[in-house]
JSON list of C-alpha atoms and ligand atoms in Angstrom, two decimals:
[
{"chain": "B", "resi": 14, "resn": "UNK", "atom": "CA", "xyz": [0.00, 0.00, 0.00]},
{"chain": "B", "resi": 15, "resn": "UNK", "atom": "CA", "xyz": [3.38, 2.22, 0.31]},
{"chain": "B", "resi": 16, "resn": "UNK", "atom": "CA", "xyz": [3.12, 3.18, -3.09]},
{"chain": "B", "resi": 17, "resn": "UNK", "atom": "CA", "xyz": [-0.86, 3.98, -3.26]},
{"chain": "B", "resi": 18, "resn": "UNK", "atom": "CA", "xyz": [-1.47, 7.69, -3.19]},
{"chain": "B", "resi": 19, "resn": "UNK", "atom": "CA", "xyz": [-3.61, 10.48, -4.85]},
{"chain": "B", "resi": 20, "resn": "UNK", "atom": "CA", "xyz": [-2.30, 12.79, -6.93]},
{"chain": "B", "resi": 21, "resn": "UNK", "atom": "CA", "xyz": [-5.91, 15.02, -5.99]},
{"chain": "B", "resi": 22, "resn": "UNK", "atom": "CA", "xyz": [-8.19, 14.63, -3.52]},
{"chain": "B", "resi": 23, "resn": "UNK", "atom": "CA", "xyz": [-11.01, 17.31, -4.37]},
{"chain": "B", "resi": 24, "resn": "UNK", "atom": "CA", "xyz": [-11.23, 17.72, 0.03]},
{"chain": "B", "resi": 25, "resn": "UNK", "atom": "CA", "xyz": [-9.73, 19.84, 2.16]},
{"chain": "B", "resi": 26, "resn": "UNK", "atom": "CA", "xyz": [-8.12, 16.64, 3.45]},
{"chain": "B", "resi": 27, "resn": "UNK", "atom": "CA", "xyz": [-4.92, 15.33, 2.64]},
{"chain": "B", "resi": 28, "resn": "UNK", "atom": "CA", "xyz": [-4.24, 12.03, 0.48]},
{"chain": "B", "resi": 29, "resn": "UNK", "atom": "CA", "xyz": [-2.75, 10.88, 3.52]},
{"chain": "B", "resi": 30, "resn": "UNK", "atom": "CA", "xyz": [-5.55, 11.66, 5.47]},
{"chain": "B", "resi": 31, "resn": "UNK", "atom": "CA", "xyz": [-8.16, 10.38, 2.97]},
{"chain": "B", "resi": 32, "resn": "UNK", "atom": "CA", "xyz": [-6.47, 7.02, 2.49]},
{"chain": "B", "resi": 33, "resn": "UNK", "atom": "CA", "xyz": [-5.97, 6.61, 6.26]},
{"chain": "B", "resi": 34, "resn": "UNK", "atom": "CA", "xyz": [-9.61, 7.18, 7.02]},
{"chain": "B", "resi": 35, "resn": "UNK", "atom": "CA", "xyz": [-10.66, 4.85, 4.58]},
{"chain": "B", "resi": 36, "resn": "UNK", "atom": "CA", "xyz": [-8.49, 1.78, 5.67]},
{"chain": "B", "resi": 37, "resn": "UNK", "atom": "CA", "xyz": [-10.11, 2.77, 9.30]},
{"chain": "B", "resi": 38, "resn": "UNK", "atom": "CA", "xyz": [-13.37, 2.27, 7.66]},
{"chain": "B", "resi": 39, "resn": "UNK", "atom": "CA", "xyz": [-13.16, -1.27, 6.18]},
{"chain": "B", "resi": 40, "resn": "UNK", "atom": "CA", "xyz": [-10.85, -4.89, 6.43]},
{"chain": "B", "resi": 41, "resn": "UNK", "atom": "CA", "xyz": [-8.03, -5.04, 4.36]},
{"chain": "B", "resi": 42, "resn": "UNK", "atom": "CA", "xyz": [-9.33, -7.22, 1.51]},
{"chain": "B", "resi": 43, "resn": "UNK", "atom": "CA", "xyz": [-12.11, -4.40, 0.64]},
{"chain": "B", "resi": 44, "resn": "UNK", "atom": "CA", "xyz": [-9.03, -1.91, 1.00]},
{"chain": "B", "resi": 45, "resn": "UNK", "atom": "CA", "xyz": [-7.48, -3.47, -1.69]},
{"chain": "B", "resi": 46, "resn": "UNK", "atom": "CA", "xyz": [-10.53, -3.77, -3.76]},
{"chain": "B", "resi": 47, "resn": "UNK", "atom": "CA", "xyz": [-10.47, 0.19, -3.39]},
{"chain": "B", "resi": 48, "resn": "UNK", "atom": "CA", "xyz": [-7.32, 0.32, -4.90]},
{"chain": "B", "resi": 49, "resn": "UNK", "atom": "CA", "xyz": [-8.01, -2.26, -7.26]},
{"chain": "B", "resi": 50, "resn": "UNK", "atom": "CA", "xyz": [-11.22, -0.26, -8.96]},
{"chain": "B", "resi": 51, "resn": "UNK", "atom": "CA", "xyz": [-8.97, 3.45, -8.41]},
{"chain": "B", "resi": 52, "resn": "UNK", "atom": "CA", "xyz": [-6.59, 1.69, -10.79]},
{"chain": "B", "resi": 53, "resn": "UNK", "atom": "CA", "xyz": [-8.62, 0.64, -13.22]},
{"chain": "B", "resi": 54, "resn": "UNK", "atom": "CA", "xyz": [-10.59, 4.14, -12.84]},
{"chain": "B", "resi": 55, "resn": "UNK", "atom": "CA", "xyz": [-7.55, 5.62, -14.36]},
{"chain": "B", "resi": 56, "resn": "UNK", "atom": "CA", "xyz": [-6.93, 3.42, -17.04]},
{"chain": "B", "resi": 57, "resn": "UNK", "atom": "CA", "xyz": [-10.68, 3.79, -18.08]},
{"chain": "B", "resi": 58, "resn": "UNK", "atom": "CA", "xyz": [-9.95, 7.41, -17.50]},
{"chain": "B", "resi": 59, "resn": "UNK", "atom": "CA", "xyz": [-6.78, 7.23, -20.06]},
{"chain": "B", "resi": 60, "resn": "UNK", "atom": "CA", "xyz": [-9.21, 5.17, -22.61]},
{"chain": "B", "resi": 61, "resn": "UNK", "atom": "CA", "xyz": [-11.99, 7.82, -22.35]},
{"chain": "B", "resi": 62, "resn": "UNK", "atom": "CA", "xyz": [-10.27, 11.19, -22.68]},
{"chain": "B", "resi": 63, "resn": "UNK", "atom": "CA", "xyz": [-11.50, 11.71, -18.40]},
{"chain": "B", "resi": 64, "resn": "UNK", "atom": "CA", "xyz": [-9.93, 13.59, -15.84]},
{"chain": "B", "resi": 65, "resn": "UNK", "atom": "CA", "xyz": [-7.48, 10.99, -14.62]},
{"chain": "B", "resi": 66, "resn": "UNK", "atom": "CA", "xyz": [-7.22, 12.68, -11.38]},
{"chain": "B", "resi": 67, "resn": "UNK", "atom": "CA", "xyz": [-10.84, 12.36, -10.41]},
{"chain": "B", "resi": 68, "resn": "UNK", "atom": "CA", "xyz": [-11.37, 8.90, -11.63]},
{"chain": "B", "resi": 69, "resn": "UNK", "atom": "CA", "xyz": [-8.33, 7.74, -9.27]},
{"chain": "B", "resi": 70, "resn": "UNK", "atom": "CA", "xyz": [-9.80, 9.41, -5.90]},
{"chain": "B", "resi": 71, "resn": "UNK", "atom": "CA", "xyz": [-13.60, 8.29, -6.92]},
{"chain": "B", "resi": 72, "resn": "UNK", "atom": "CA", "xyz": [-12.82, 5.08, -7.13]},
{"chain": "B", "resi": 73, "resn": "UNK", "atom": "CA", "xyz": [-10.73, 4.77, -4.53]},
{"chain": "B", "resi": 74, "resn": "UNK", "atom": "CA", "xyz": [-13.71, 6.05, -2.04]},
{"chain": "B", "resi": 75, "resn": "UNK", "atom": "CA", "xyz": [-16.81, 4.05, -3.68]},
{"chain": "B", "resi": 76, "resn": "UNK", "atom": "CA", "xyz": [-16.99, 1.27, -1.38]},
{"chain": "B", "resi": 77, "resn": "UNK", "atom": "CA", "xyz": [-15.91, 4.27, 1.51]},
{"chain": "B", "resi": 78, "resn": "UNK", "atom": "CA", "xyz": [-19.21, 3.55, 3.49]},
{"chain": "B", "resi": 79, "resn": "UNK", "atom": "CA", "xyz": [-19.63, 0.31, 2.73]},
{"chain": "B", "resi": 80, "resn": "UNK", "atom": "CA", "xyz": [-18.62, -1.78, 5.90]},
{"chain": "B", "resi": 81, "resn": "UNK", "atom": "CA", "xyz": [-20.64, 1.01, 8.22]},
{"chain": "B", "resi": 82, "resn": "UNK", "atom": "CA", "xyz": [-23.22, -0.84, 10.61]},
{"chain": "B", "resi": 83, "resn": "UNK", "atom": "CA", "xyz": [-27.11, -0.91, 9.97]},
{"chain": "B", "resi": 84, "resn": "UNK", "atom": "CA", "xyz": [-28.30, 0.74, 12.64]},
{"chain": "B", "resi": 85, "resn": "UNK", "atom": "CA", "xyz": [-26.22, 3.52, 11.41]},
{"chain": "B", "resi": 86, "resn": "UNK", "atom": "CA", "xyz": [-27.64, 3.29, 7.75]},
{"chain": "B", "resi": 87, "resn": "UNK", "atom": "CA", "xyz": [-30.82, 3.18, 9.13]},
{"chain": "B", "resi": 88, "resn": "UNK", "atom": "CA", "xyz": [-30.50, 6.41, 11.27]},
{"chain": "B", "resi": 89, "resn": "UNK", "atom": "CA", "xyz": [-29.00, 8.45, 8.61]},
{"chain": "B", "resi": 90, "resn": "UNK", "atom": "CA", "xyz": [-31.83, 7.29, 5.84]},
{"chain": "B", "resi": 91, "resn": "UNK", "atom": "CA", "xyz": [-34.01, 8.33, 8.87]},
{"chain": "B", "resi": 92, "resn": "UNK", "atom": "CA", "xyz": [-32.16, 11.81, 9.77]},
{"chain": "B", "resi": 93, "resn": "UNK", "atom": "CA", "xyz": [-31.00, 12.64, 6.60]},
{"chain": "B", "resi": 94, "resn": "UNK", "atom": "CA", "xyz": [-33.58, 13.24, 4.35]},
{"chain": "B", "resi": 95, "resn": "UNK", "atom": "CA", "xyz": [-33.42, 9.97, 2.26]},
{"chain": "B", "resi": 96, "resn": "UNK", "atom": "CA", "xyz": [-36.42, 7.91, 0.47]},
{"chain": "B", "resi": 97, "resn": "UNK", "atom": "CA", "xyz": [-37.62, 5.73, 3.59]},
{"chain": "B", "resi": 98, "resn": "UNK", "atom": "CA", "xyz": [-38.40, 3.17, 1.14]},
{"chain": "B", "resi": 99, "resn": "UNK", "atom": "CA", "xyz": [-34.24, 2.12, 1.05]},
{"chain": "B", "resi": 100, "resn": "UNK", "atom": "CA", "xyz": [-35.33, 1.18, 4.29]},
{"chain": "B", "resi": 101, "resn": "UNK", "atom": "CA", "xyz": [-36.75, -1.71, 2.90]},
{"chain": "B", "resi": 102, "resn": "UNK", "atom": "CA", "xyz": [-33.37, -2.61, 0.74]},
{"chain": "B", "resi": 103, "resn": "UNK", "atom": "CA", "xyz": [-30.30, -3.46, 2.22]},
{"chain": "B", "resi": 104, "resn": "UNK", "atom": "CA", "xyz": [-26.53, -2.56, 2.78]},
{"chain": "B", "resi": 105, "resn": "UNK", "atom": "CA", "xyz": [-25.69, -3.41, -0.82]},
{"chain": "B", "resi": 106, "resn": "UNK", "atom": "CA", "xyz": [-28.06, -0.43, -2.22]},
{"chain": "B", "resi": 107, "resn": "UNK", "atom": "CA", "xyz": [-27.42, 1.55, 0.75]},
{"chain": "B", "resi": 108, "resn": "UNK", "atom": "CA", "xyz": [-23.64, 1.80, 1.14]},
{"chain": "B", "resi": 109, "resn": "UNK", "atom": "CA", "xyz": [-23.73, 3.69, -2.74]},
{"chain": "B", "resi": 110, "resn": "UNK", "atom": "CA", "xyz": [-26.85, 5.91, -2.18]},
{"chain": "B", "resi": 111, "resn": "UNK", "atom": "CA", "xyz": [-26.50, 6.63, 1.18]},
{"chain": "B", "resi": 112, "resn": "UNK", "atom": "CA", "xyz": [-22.41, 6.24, 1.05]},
{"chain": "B", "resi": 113, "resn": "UNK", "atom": "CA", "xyz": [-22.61, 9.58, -0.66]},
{"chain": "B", "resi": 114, "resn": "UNK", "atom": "CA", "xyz": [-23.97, 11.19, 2.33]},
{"chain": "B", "resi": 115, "resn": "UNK", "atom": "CA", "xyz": [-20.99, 9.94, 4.76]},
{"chain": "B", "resi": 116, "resn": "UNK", "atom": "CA", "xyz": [-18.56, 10.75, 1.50]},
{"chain": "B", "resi": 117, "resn": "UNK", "atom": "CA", "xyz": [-19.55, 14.82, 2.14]},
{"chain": "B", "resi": 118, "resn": "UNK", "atom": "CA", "xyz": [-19.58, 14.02, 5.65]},
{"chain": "B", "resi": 119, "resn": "UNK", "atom": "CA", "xyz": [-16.80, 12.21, 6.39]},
{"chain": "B", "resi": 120, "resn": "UNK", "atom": "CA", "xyz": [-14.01, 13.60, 3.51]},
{"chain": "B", "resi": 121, "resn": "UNK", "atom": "CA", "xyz": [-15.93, 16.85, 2.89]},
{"chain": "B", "resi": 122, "resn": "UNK", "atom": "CA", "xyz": [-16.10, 16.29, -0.89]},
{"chain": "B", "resi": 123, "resn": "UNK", "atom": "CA", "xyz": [-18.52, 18.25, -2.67]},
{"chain": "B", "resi": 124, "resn": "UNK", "atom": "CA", "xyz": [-17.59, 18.12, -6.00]},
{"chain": "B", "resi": 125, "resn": "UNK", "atom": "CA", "xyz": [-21.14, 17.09, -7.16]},
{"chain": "B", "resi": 126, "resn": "UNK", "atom": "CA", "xyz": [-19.87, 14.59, -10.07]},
{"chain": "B", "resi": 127, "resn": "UNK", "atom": "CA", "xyz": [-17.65, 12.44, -7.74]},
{"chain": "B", "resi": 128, "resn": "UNK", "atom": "CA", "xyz": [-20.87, 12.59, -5.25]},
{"chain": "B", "resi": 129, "resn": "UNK", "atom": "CA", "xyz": [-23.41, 11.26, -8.40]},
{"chain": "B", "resi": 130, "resn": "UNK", "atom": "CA", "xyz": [-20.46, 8.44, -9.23]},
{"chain": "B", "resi": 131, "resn": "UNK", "atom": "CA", "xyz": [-20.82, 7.29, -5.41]},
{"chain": "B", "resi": 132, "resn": "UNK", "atom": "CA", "xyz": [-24.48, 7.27, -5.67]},
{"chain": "B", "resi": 133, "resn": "UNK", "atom": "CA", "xyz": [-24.76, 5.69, -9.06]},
{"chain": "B", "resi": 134, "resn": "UNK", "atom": "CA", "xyz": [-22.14, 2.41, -8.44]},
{"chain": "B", "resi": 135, "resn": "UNK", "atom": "CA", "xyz": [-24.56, 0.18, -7.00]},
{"chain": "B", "resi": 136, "resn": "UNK", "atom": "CA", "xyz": [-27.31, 0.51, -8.66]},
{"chain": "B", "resi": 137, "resn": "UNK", "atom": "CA", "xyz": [-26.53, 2.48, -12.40]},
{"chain": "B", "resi": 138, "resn": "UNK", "atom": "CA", "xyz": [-29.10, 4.47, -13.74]},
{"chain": "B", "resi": 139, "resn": "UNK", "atom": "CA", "xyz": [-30.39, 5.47, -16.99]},
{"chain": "B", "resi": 140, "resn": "UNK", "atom": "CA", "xyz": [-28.27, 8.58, -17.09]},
{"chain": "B", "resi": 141, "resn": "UNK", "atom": "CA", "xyz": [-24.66, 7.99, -16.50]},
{"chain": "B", "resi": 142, "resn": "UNK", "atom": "CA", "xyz": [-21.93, 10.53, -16.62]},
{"chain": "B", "resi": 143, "resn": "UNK", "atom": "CA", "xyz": [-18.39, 9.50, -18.22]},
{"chain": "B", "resi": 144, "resn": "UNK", "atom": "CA", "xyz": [-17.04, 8.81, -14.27]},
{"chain": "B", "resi": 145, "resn": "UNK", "atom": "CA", "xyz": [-20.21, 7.28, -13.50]},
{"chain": "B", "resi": 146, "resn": "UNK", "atom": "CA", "xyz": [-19.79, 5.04, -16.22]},
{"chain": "B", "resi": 147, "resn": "UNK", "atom": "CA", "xyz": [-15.71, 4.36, -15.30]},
{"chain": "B", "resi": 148, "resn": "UNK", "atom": "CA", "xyz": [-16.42, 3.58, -11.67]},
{"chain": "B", "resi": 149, "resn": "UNK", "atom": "CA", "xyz": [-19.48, 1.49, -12.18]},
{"chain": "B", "resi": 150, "resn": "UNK", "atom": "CA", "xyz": [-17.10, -0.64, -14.91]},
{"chain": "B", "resi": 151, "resn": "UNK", "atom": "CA", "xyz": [-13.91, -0.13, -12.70]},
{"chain": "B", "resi": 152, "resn": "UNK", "atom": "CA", "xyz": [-15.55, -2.02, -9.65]},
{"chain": "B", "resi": 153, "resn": "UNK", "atom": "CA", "xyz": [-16.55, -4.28, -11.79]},
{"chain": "B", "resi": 154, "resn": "UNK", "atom": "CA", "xyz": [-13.27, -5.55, -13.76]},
{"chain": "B", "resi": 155, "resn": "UNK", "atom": "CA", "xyz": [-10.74, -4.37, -11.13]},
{"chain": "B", "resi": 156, "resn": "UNK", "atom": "CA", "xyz": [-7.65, -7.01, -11.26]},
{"chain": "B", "resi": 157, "resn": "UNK", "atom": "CA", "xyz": [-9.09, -8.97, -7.89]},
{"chain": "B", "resi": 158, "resn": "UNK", "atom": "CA", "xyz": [-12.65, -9.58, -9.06]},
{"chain": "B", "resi": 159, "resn": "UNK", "atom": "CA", "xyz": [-12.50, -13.32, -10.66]},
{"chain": "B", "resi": 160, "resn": "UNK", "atom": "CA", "xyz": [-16.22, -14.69, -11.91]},
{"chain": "B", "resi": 161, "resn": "UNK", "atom": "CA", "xyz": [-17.12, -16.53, -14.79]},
{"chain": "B", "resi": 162, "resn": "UNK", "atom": "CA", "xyz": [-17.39, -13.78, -17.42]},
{"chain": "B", "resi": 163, "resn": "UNK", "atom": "CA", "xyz": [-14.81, -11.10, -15.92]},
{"chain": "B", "resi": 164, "resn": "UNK", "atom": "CA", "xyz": [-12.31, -11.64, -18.83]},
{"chain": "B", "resi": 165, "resn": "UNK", "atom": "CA", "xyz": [-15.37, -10.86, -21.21]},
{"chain": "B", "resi": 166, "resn": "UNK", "atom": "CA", "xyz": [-15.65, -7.92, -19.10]},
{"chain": "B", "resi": 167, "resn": "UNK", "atom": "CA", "xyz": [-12.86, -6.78, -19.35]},
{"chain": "B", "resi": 168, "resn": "UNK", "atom": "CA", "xyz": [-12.28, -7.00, -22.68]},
{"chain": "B", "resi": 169, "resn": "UNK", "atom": "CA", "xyz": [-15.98, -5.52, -24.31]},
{"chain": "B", "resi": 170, "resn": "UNK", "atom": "CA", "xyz": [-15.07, -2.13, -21.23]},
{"chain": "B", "resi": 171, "resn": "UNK", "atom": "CA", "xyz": [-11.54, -1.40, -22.28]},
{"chain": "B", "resi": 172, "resn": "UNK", "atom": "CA", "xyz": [-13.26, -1.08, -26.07]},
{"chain": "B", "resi": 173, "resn": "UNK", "atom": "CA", "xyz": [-16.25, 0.63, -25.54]},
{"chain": "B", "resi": 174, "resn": "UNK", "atom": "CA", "xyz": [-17.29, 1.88, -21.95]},
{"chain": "B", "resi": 175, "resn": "UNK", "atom": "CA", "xyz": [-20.98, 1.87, -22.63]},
{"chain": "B", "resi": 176, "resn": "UNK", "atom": "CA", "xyz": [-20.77, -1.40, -24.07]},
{"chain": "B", "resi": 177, "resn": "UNK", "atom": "CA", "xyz": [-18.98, -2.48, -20.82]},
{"chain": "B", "resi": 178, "resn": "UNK", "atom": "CA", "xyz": [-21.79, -0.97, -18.77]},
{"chain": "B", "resi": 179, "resn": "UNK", "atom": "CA", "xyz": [-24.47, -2.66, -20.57]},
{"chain": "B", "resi": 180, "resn": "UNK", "atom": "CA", "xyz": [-22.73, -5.82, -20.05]},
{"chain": "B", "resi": 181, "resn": "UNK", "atom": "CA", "xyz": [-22.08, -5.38, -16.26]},
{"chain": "B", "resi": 182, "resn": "UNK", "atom": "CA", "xyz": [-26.16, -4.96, -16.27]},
{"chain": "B", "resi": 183, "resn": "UNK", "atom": "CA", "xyz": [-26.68, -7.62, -17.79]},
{"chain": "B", "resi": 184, "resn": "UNK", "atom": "CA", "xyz": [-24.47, -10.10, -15.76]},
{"chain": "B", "resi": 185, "resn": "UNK", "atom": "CA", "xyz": [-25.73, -8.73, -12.29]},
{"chain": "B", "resi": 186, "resn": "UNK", "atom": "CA", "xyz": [-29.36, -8.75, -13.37]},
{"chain": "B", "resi": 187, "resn": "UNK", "atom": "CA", "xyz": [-29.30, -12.55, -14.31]},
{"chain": "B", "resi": 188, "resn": "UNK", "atom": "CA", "xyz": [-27.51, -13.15, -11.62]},
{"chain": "B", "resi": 189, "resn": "UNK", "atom": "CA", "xyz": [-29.70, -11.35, -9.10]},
{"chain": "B", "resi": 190, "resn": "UNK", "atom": "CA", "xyz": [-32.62, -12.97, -10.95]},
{"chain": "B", "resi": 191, "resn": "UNK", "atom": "CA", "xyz": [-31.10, -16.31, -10.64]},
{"chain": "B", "resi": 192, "resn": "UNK", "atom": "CA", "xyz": [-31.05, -15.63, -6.67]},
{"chain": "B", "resi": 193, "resn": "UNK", "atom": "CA", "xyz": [-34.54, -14.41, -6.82]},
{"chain": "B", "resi": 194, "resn": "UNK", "atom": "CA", "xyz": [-33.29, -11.53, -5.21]},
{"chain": "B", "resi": 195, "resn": "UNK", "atom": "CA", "xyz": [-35.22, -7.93, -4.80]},
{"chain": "B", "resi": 196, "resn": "UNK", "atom": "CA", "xyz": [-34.23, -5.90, -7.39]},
{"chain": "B", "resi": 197, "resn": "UNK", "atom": "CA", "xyz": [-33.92, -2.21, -7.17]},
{"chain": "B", "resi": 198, "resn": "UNK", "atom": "CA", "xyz": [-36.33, -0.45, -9.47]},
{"chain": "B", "resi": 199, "resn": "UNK", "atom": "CA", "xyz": [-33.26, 2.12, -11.16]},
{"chain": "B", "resi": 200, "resn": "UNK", "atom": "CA", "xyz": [-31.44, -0.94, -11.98]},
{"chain": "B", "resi": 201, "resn": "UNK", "atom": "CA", "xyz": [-34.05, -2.64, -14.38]},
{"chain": "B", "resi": 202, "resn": "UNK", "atom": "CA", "xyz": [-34.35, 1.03, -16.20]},
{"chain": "B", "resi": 203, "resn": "UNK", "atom": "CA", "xyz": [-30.44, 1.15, -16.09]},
{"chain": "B", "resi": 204, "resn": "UNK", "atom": "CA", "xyz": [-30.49, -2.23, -17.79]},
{"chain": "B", "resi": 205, "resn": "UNK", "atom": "CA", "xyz": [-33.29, -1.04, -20.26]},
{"chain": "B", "resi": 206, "resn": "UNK", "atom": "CA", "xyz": [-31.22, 1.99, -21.36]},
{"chain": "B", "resi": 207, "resn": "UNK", "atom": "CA", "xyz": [-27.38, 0.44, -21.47]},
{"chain": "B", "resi": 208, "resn": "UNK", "atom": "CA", "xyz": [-27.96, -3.44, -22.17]},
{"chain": "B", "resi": 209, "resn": "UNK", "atom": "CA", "xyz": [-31.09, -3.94, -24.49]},
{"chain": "B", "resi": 210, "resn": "UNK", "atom": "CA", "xyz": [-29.40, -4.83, -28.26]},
{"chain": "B", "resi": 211, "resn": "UNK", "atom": "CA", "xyz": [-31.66, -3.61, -31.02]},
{"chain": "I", "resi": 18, "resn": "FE2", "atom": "FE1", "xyz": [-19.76, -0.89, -3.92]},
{"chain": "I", "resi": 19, "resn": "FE2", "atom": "FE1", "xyz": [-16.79, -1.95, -4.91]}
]
């Protein structure tokens, strides 16, 4: 991890202090899944003519809120001025929706397009901004994910980004559907928009 930093971290705080708070947040293997998707952030970045800057430090803070305790979720949907119907969803949904709240909070960042990529990586959505797009990919493909399909991934995102999108829909959808899990409503019209071939 010596040799992680950020060149930019769009916060008062420090790279130091931003990487440091994170690693407090989480265990180590979802530490190195953060640095995993801020990698590949910037290479999408490089691919897609994108600020390479932003893409490092957004992914490197998606999963920021992700390990926080329920109770706490549930308070801050509660106190915060969220849709009480997350309620009903789980730490999955929440820790992207909600994680956005405790991104401002926690690492006072309030550049709004690294706030909509936050909200956005769990769930898509049928409008997706060029870092919306890398990070949703990014934590997708990053070099620890291995599932049947990830090469596939890999190689349709690092040739088209929307294409890579669409296919990320497509794979969590079916399986999600194979689970018979809930599914959150943004995330069918996400698939409608990026996966549907005509
Ligand atoms: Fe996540
Ligand atoms: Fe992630």
């Amino acid at each position: 991890m010596a040799d992680f930093s950020l060149p930019e971290t769009f916060s008062p705080l420090t790279s130091e202090q931003i990487i440091a708070k994170e690693k407090s947040m989480m265990d180590a293997r979802r530490f190195e899944h953060c640095i995993g998707v801020s990698r590949t952030a910037v290479k999408l970045a490089k691919l897609n003519h994108y600020d390479v800057n932003k893409a490092a430090l957004t992914g490197f803070i998606h999963d920021y809120a992700k390990q926080i305790p329920v109770p706490i979720y549930q308070q801050t949907i509660r106190e915060q001025g969220f849709d009480p119907d997350l309620l009903n969803y789980n730490r999955a949904i929440w820790h992207g929706i909600v994680g956005s709240w405790f991104i401002k909070h926690d690492l006072k960042i309030t550049d709004p397009e690294i706030i909509t990529a936050v909200k956005r990586h769990t769930t898509g959505d049928v409008t997706m901004t060029t870092l919306d797009k890398i990070v949703f990919v990014a934590d997708f493909i990053e070099p620890g994910r291995d599932f049947p399909g990830v090469e596939e991934a890999r190689k349709v995102a690092y040739a088209d980004l929307d294409a890579g999108v669409g296919y990320e829909l497509a794979h969590t959808l079916a399986f999600l559907i194979a689970q018979r899990a809930k599914i959150y409503p943004k995330t069918l019209l996400a698939y409608n928009q990026w996966a549907v071939k005509n």
